[in-house]
Short mmCIF file of C-alpha atoms and ligand atoms in Angstrom, two decimals:
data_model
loop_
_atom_site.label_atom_id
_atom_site.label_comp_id
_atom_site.label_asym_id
_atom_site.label_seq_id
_atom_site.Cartn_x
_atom_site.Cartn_y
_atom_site.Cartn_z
CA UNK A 1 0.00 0.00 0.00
CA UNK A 2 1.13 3.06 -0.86
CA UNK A 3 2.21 5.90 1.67
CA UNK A 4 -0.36 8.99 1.10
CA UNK A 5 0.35 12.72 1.98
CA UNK A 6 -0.89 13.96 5.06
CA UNK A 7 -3.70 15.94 3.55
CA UNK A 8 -4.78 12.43 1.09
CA UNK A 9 -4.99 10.78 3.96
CA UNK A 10 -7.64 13.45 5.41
CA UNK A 11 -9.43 13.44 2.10
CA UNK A 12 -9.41 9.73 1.58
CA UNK A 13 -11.16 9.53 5.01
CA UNK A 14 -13.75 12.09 3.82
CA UNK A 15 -14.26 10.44 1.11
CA UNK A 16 -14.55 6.68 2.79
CA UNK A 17 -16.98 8.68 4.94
CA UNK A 18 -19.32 9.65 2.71
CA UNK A 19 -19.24 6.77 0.77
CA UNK A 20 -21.14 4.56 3.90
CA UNK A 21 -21.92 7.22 7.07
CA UNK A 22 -25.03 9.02 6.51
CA UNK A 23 -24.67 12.10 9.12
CA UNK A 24 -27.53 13.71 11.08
CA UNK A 25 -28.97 17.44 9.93
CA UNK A 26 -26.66 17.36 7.12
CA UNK A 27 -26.83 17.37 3.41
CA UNK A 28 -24.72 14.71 2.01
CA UNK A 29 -24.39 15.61 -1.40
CA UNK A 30 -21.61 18.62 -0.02
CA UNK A 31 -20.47 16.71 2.99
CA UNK A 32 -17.28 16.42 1.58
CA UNK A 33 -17.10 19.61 0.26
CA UNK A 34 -17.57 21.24 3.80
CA UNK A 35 -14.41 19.89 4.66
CA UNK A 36 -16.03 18.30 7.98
CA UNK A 37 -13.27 16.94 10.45
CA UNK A 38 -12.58 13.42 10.77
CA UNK A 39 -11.53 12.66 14.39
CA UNK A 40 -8.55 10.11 14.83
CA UNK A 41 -8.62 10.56 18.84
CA UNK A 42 -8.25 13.32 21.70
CA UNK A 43 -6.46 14.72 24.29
CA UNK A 44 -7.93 16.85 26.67
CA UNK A 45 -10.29 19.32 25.38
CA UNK A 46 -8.80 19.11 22.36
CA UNK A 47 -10.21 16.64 19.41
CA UNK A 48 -7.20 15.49 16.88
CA UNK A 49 -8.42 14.84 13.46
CA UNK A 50 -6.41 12.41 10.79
CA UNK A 51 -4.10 14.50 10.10
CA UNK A 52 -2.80 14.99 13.65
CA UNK A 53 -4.45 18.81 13.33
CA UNK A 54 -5.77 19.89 17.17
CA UNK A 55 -9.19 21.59 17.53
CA UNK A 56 -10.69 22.74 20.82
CA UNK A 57 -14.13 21.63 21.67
CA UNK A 58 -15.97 24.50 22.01
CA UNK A 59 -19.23 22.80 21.74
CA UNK A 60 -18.64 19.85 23.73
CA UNK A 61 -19.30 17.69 20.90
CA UNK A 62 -23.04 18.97 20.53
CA UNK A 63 -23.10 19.60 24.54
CA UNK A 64 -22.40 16.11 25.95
CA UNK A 65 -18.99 16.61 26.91
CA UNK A 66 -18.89 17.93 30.05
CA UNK A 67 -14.96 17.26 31.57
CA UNK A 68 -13.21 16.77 28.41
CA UNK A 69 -12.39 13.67 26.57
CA UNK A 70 -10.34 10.99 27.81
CA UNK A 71 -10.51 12.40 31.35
CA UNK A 72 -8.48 9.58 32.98
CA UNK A 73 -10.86 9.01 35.70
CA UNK A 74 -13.78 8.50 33.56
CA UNK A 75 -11.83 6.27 31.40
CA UNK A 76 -11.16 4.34 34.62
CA UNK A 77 -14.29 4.09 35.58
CA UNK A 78 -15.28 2.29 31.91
CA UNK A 79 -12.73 0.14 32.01
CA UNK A 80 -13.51 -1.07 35.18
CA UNK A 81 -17.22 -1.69 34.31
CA UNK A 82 -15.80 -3.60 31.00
CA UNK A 83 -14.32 -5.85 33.35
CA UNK A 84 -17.58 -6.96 35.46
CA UNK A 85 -19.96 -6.35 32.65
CA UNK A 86 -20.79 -3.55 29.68
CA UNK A 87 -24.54 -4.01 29.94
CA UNK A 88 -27.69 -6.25 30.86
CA UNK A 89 -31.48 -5.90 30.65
CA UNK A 90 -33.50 -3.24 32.95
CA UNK A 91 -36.48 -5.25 31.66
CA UNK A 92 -37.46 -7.29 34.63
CA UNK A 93 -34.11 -7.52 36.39
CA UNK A 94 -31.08 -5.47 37.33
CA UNK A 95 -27.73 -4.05 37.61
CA UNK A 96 -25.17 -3.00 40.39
CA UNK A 97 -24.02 -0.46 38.84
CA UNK A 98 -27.16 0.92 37.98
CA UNK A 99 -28.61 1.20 40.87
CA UNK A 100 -25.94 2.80 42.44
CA UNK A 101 -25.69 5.74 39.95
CA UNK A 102 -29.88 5.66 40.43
CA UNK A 103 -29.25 6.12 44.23
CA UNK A 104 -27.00 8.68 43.75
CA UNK A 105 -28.92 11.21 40.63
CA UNK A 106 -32.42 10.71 42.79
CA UNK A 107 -30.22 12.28 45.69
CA UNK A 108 -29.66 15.34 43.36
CA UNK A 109 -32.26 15.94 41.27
CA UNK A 110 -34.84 18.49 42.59
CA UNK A 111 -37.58 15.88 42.21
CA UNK A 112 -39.86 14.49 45.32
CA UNK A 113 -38.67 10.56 46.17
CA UNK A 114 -37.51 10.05 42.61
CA UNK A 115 -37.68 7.35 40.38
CA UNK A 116 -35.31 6.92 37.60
CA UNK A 117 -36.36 5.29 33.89
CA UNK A 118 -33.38 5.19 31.78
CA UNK A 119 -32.88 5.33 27.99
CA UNK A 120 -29.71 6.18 25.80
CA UNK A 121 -30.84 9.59 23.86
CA UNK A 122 -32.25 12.39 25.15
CA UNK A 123 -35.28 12.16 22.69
CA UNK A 124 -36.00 8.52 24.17
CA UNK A 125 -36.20 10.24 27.33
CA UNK A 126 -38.70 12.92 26.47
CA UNK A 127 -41.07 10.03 24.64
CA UNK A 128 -41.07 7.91 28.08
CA UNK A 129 -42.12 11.40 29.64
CA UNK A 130 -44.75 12.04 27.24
CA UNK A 131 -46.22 8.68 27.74
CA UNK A 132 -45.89 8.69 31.31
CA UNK A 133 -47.88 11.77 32.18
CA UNK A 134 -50.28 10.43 29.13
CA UNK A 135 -50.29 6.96 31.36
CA UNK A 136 -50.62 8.84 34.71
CA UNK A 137 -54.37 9.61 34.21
CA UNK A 138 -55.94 6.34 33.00
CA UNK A 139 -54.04 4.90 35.86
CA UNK A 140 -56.11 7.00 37.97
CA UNK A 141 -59.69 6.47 35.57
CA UNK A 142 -59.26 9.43 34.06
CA UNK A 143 -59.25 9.63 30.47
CA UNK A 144 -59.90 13.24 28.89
CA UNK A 145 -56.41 14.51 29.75
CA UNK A 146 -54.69 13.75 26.61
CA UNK A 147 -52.95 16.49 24.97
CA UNK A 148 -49.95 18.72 26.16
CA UNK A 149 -48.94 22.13 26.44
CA UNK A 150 -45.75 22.96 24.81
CA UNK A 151 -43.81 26.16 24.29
CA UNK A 152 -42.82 28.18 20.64
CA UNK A 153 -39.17 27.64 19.99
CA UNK A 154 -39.24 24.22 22.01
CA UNK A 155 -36.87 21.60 20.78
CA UNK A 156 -37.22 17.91 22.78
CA UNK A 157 -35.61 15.43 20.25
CA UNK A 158 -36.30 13.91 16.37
CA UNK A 159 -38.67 11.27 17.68
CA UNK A 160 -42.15 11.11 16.21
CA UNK A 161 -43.48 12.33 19.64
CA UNK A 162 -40.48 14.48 20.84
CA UNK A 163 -40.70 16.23 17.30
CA UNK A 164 -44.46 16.31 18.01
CA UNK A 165 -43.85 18.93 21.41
CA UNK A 166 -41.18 20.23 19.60
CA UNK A 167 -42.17 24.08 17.69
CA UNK A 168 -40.78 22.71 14.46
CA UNK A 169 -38.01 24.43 12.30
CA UNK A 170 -35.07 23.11 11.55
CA UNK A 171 -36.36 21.84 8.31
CA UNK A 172 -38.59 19.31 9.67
CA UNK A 173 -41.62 20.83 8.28
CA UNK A 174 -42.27 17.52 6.22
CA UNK A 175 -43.12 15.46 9.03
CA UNK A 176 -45.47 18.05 10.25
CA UNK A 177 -48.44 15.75 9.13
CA UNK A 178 -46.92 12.89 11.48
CA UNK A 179 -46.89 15.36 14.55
CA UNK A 180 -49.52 14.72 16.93
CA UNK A 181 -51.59 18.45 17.95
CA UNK A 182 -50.32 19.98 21.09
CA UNK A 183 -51.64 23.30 22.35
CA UNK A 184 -48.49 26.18 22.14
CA UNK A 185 -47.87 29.03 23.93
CA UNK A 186 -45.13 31.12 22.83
CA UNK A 187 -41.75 30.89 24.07
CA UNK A 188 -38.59 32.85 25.87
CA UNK A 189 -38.19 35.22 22.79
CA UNK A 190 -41.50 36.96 23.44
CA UNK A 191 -40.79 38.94 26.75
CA UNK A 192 -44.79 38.41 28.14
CA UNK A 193 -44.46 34.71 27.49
CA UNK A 194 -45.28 33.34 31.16
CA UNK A 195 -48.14 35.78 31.33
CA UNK A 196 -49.50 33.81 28.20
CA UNK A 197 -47.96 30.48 29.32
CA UNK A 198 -50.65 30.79 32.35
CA UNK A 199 -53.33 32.03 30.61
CA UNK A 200 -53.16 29.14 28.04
CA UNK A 201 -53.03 26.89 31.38
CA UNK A 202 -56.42 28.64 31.98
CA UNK A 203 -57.91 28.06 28.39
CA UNK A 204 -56.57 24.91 28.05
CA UNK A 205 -56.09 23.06 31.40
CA UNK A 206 -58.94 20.39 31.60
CA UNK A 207 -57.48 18.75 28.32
CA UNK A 208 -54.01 18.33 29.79
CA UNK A 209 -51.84 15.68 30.65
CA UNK A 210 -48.75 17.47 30.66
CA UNK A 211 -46.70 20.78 30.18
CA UNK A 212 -43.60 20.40 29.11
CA UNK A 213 -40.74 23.09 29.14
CA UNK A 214 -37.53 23.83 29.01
CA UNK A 215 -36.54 25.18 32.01
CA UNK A 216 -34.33 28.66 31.94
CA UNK A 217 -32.47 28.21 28.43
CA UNK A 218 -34.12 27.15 25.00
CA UNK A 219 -31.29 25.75 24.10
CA UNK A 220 -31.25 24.46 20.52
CA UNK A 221 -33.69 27.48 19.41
CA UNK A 222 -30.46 29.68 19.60
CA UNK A 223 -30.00 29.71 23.86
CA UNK A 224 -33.11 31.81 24.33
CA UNK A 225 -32.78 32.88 28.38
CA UNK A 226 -35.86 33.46 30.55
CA UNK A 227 -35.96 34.91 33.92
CA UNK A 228 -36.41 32.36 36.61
CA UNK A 229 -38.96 33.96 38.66
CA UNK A 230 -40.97 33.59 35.16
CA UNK A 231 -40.57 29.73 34.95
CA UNK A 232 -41.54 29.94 38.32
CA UNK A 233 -45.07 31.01 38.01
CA UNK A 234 -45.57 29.26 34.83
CA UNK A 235 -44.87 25.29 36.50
CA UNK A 236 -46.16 26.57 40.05
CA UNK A 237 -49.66 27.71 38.10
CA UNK A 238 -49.37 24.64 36.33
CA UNK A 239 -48.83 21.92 39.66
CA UNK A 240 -51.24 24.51 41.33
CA UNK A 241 -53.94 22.76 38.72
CA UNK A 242 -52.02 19.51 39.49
CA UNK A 243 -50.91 19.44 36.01
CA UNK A 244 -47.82 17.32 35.68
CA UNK A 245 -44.68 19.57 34.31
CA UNK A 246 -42.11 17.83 32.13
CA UNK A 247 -38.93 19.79 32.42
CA UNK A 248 -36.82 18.96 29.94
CA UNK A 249 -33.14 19.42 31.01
CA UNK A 250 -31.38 17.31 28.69
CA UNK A 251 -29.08 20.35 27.57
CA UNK A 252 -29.14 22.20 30.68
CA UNK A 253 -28.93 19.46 33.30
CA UNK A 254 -25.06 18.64 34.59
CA UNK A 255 -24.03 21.74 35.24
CA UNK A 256 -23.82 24.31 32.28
CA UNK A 257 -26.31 26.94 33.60
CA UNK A 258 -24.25 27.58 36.53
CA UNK A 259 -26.46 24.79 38.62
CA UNK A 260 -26.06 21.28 38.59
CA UNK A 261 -30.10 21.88 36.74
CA UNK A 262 -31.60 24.63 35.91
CA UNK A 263 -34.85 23.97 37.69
CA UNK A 264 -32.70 24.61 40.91
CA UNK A 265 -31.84 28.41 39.72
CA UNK A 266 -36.00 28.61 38.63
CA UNK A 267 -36.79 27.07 42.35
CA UNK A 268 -39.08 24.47 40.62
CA UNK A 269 -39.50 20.78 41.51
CA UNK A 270 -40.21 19.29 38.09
CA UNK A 271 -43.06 16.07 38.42
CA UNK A 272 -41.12 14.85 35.62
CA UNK A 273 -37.87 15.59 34.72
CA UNK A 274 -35.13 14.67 31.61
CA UNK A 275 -31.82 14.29 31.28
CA UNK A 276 -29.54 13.69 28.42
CA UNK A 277 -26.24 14.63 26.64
CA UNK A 278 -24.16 15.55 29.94
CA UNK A 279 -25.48 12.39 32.30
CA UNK A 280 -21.96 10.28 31.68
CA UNK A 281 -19.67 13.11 30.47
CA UNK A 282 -20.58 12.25 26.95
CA UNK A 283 -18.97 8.78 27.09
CA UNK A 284 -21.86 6.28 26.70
CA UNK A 285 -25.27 7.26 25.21
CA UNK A 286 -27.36 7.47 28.64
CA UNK A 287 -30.49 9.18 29.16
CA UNK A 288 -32.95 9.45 31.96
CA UNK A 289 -36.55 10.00 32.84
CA UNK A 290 -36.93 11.18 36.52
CA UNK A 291 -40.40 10.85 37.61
CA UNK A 292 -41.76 12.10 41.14
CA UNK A 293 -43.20 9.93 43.63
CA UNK A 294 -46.72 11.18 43.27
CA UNK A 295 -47.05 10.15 39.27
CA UNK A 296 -44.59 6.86 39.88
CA UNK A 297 -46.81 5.47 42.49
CA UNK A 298 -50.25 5.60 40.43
CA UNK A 299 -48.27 2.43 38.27
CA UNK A 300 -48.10 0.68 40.85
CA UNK A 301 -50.93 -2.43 40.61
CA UNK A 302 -50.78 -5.95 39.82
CA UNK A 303 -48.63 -8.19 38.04
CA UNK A 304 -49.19 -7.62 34.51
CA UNK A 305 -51.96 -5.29 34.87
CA UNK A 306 -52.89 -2.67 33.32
CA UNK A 307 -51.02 0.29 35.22
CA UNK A 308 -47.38 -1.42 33.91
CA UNK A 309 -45.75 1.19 32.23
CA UNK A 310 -45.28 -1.38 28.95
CA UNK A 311 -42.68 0.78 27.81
CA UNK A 312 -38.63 -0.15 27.77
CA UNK A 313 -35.75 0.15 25.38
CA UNK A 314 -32.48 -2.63 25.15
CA UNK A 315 -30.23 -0.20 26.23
CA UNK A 316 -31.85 1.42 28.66
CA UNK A 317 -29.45 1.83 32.29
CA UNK A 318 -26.33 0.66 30.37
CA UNK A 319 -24.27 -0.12 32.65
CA UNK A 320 -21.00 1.37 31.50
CA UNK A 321 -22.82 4.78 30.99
CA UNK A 322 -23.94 4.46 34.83
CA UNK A 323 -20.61 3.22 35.94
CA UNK A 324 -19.11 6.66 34.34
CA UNK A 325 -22.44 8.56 35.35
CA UNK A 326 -21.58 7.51 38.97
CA UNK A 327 -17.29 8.53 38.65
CA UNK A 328 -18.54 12.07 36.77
CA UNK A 329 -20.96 13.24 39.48
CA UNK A 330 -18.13 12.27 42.33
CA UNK A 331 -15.82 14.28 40.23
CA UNK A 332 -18.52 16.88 40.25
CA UNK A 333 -17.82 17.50 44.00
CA UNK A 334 -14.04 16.38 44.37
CA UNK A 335 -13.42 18.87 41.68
CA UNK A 336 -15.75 21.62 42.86
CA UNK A 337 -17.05 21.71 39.02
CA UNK A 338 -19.49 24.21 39.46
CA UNK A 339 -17.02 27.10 41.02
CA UNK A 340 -15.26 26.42 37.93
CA UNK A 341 -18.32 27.02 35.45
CA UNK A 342 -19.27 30.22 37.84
CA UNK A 343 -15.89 31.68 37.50
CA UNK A 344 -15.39 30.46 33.54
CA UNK A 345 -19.22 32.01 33.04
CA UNK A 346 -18.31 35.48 34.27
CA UNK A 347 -14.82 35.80 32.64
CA UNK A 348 -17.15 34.85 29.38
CA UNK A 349 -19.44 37.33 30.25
CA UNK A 350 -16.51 40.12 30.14
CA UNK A 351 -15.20 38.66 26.76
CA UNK A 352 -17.96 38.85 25.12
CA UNK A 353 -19.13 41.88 26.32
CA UNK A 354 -16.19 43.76 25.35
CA UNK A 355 -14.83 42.04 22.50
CA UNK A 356 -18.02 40.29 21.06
CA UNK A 357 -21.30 42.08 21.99
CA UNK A 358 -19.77 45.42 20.21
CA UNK A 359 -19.38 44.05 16.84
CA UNK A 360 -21.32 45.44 13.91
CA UNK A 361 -22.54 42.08 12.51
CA UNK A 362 -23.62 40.96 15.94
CA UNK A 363 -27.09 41.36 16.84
CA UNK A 364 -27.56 39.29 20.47
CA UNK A 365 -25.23 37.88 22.68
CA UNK A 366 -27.53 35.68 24.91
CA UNK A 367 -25.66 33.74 27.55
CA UNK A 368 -26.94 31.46 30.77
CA UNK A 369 -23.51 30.02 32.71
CA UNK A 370 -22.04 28.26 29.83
CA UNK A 371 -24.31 28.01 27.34
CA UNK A 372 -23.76 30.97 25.01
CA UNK A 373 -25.61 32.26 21.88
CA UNK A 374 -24.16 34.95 19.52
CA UNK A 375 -26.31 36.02 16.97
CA UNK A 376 -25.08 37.21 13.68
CA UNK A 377 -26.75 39.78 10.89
CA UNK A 378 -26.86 39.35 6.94
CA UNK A 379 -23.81 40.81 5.25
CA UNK A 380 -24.15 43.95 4.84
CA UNK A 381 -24.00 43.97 0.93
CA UNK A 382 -27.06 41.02 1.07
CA UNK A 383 -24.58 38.56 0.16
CA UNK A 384 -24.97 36.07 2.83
CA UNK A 385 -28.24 35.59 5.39
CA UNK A 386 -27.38 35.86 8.64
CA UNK A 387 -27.65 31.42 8.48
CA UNK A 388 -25.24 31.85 6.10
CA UNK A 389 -22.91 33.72 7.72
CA UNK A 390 -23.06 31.81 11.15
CA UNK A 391 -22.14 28.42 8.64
CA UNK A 392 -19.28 30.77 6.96
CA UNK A 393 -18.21 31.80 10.55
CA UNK A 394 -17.84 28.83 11.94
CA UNK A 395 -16.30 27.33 9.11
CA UNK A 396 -13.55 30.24 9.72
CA UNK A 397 -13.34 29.10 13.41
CA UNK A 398 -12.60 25.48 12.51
CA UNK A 399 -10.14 26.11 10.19
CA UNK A 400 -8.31 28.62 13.05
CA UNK A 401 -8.42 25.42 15.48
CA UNK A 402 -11.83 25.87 17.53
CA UNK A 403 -14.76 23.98 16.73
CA UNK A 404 -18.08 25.96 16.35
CA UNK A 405 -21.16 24.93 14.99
CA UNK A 406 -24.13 27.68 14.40
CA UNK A 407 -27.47 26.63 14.88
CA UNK A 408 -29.49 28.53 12.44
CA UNK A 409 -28.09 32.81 12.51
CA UNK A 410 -26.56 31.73 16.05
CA UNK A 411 -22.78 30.73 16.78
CA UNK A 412 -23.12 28.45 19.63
CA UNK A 413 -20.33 28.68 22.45
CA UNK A 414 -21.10 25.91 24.87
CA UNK A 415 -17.51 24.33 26.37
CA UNK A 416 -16.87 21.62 28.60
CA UNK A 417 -17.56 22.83 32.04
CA UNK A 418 -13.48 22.04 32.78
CA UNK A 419 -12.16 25.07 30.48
CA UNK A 420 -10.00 27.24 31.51
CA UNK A 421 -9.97 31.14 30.88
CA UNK A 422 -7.09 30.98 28.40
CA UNK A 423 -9.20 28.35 26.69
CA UNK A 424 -12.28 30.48 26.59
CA UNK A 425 -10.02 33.24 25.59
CA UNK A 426 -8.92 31.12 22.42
CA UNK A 427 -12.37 30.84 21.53
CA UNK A 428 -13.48 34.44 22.25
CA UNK A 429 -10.70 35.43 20.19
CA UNK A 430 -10.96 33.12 17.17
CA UNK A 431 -14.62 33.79 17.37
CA UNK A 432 -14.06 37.52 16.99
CA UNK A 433 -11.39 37.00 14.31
CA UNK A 434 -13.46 34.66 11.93
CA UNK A 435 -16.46 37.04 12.13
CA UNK A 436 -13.66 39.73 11.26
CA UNK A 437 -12.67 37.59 7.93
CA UNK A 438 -16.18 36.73 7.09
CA UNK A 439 -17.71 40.31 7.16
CA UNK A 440 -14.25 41.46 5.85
CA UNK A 441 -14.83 39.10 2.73
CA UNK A 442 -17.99 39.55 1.92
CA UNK A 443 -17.94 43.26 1.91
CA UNK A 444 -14.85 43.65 -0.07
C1 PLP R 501 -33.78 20.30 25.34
C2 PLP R 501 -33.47 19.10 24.50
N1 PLP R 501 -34.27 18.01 24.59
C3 PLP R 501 -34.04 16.90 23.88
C4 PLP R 501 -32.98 16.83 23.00
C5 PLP R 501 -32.76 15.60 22.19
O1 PLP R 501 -31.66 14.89 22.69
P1 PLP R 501 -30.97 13.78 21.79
O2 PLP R 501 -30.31 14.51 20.66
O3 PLP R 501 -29.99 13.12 22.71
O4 PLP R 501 -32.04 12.86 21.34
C6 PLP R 501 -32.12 17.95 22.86
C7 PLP R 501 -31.01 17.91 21.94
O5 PLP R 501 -30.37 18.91 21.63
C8 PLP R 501 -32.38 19.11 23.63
O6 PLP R 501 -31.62 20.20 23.53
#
C-alpha cells in the first residue's frame, strides 16, 4: 500500500466517509465539500483529526462533553465496568451499577422521592415522559387529559413524539403531518411569554396531561434565556392545577447553567424531569426519565396489569454509561465543578461583552452560565443571510483550530464545564477573528 500525503490521507477519510456514514442534519451531497473533520482521537479538550491537526471543543461535541475527553478518571471508571460487565437488561431484572448511579442522581435531582427510567438519547427520554404523564391519568380512571402544552421555539428530540412537542423548524416541516396536535404558547423570545404560558393553562387546562418546558435556556432554538422567577409562576400555576410539568433538562442538566439543573436556579421541583447529553460526560449514550413519587406510584398495581408502564428500550441503564455517570458526578464535588463554570461564566461574560457584543454584525449575545448564543446579521452587501454567515463563521473558526457549529443565525459557544480562561479566551478570540474575515470578505 502506498504511503499517502498527510492531507490524502484526510481526504481519503472524507471520502470513505461519505461513501457509507449518513450524518444527522446534514446534506450529504456537499459533505465532503464542507471539509467536515474526521476525528482520529483526543487529548484533553482538544479533538485530533487524521491528520494529527488539534481543535478545541468548544461545543462539547453537541453539549455532551462535560470534563473533556479521555478524562483519565472517567476512562477508569469504563474500564472497570468492562471488566464486570458492559450491559444487561433493565427489563425485569437489574444491575449493580445501575442502581448505584440511580441512588445517587435521585439524591440530586430536585424531584420528590424520585424514580429513575433510563434510555440512551435524550429524545428517548422525552417520549417515556410524554407517555408517562399520558399513562398517569388512565391509571387513575381518568381519560380526557390527553394532549400537552408545549412552548414556541421548544426543541425535545427527532422522535415522532419528541418532534411532536417540539415548535418545528429546523427543516422538519415535512413530518409536520406525522406530529400529533399539542396546544403552544409562545416561548422565551416573546418577553410576556409566562403571562401567556398561564393564561393558556387557563384556556386549556382540563385537556391536559402534561406541560412540558424547558426550564431557563431554550437551548437548541439559539440559547433563548428566561428569567427564573418567570418559569416559576408558569410550572407553580401549572402543579397549582395539578398538572404534571415535564422539564426537559437534557441540555441544561449537569451543570452548564451555573447549577447542577436549571430547575434549581427557577426554584421548581419538576413532576417529571429529563436528562440527556451531559449524564456520563458524553462517554456512553445514557439518558434518563426522573419521575416524582406522586405520578410513579399511580403504576403501581398488579402483576401484569394494566397500570405497567409497557414501555422499555435494550439499552436502557447501560451499565457502563452508569458506571461513568456515577465517577462524573463524584468528580462533580471532588473537583468543585461548578465554582469552575461560575468563574469560567463570568470571565465569558466580560469577553464577550467587550470584544463580542460590540461588533457590527452581531445582533444578540444571549448567555446562561455556559451556554452561550451569539447572533449574527446578513452581510451587509445582502450577500450572505445571517444562516449563512453563522455556517461561513464557523467554518472560519474550525479552520483557526476551535470547533463551532451555528445553529441557524446563532454561533453556539457551549464548552466543557473544565475550560480554563485561556481556553475560553482562544475561543473568544478566534470567534471575533473569523467574524472579522467573514464580514471582511464579503464586503470587499
Ligand atoms: C432540550 C433538548 N431536549 C431533547 C434533546 C434531544 O436529545 P438527543 O439529541 O440526545 O435525542 C435535545 C437535543 O439537543 C435538547 O436540547
Amino acid at each position: 500500500m502506498s504511503d499517502p500525503s498527510r492531507s490524502s490521507t484526510a481526504a481519503e477519510w472524507t471520502t470513505r466517509d461519505a461513501d457509507v456514514v449518513w450524518h444527522g442534519f446534514t446534506q450529504m451531497s456537499v459533505y465532503a465539500q464542507n471539509e467536515p473533520v474526521i476525528v482520529d482521537h483526543a487529548v484533553g479538550h482538544h479533538l485530533v483529526d487524521v491528520d494529527g491537526k488539534r481543535y478545541l471543543d468548544a461545543i462539547s461535541s453537541l453539549w455532551v462533553n462535560t470534563m473533556g475527553h479521555v478524562e483519565p478518571e472517567l476512562t477508569a471508571a469504563a474500564h472497570a465496568q468492562l471488566d464486570r460487565v458492559a450491559h444487561s437488561t433493565m427489563l425485569g431484572n437489574g444491575n449493580r451499577a445501575t442502581i448505584e448511579f440511580a441512588e445517587r442522581l435521585a439524591e440530586i435531582v430536585p424531584v420528590e422521592q424520585a424514580h429513575i427510567l433510563f434510555a440512551s438519547d435524550g429524545a428517548a427520554a422525552v417520549e417515556q415522559a410524554l407517555k408517562i404523564a399520558f399513562q398517569f391519568w388512565f391509571n387513575q380512571g381518568i381519560h380526557s387529559r390527553t394532549s400537552y402544552l408545549a412552548l414556541g421555539d421548544a426543541y425535545h428530540g427527532d422522535t415522532v413524539g419528541s418532534l411532536a412537542l417540539g415548535a418545528g423548524g429546523f427543516g422538519t416541516e415535512l413530518f409536520d403531518t406525522l406530529r400529533f396536535p399539542v396546544s403552544r404558547t409562545p416561548g422565551y423570545a416573546d418577553p410576556d411569554w409566562a403571562e401567556k404560558a398561564v393564561r393558556a393553562l387557563t384556556e386549556y387546562g382540563d385537556s391536559l396531561a402534561a406541560v412540558i418546558l424547558e426550564p431557563l435556556v431554550q437551548g437548541a432554538s439559539g440559547i433563548l434565556v428566561a428569567e427564573p422567577a418567570d418559569v416559576r409562576q408558569f410550572v407553580e400555576t401549572a402543579q397549582g392545577f395539578g398538572i404534571p410539568v415535564i422539564c426537559d433538562e437534557v441540555a441544561t442538566g449537569f451543570g452548564r447553567t451555573g447549577a447542577m439543573f436549571a430547575s434549581e436556579i427557577c426554584a421548581i421541583r419538576p413532576d417529571i424531569m429529563v436528562l440527556g447529553k451531559g449524564i456520563a460526560a458524553g462517554y456512553i449514550p445514557l439518558s434518563a426519565t426522573v419521575v416524582a413519587n406522586r405520578v410513579y406510584e399511580t403504576f403501581l398495581g398488579e402483576d401484569l396489569g394494566e397500570r405497567t408502564f409497557y414501555h422499555g428500550h435494550s439499552f436502557s441503564g447501560h451499565a457502563l454509561g452508569c458506571a461513568v455517570g456515577l465517577r462524573h458526578l463524584e468528580l462533580f464535588v471532588e473537583r468543585d465543578i461548578l465554582s469552575n463554570v461560575a468563574l469560567s461564566a463570568d470571565h465569558l461574560t466580560r469577553r464577550l461583552d467587550k470584544d463580542i457584543a460590540p461588533l457590527g454584525p452581531v445582533a444578540a449575545v444571549r448567555q446562561q452560565g455556559l451556554m452561550v448564543g451569539v447572533e449574527l446579521r446578513a452581510t451587509g452587501d445582502g450577500s450572505l443571510t445571517a444562516g449563512l454567515a453563522a455556517r461561513r463563521v464557523c467554518a472560519e473558526a474550525v479552520r483557526r483550530g476551535v470547533l463551532l457549529r451555528p445553529l441557524g443565525a446563532v454561533v453556539v459557544i457551549m464548552t466543557p464545564l473544565s475550560f480554563d480562561t485561556t481556553e475560553l479566551d482562544e475561543v473568544v478570540d478566534t470567534l471575533a477573528d473569523s467574524i472579522a474575515a467573514v464580514f471582511e470578505t464579503e464586503s470587499a
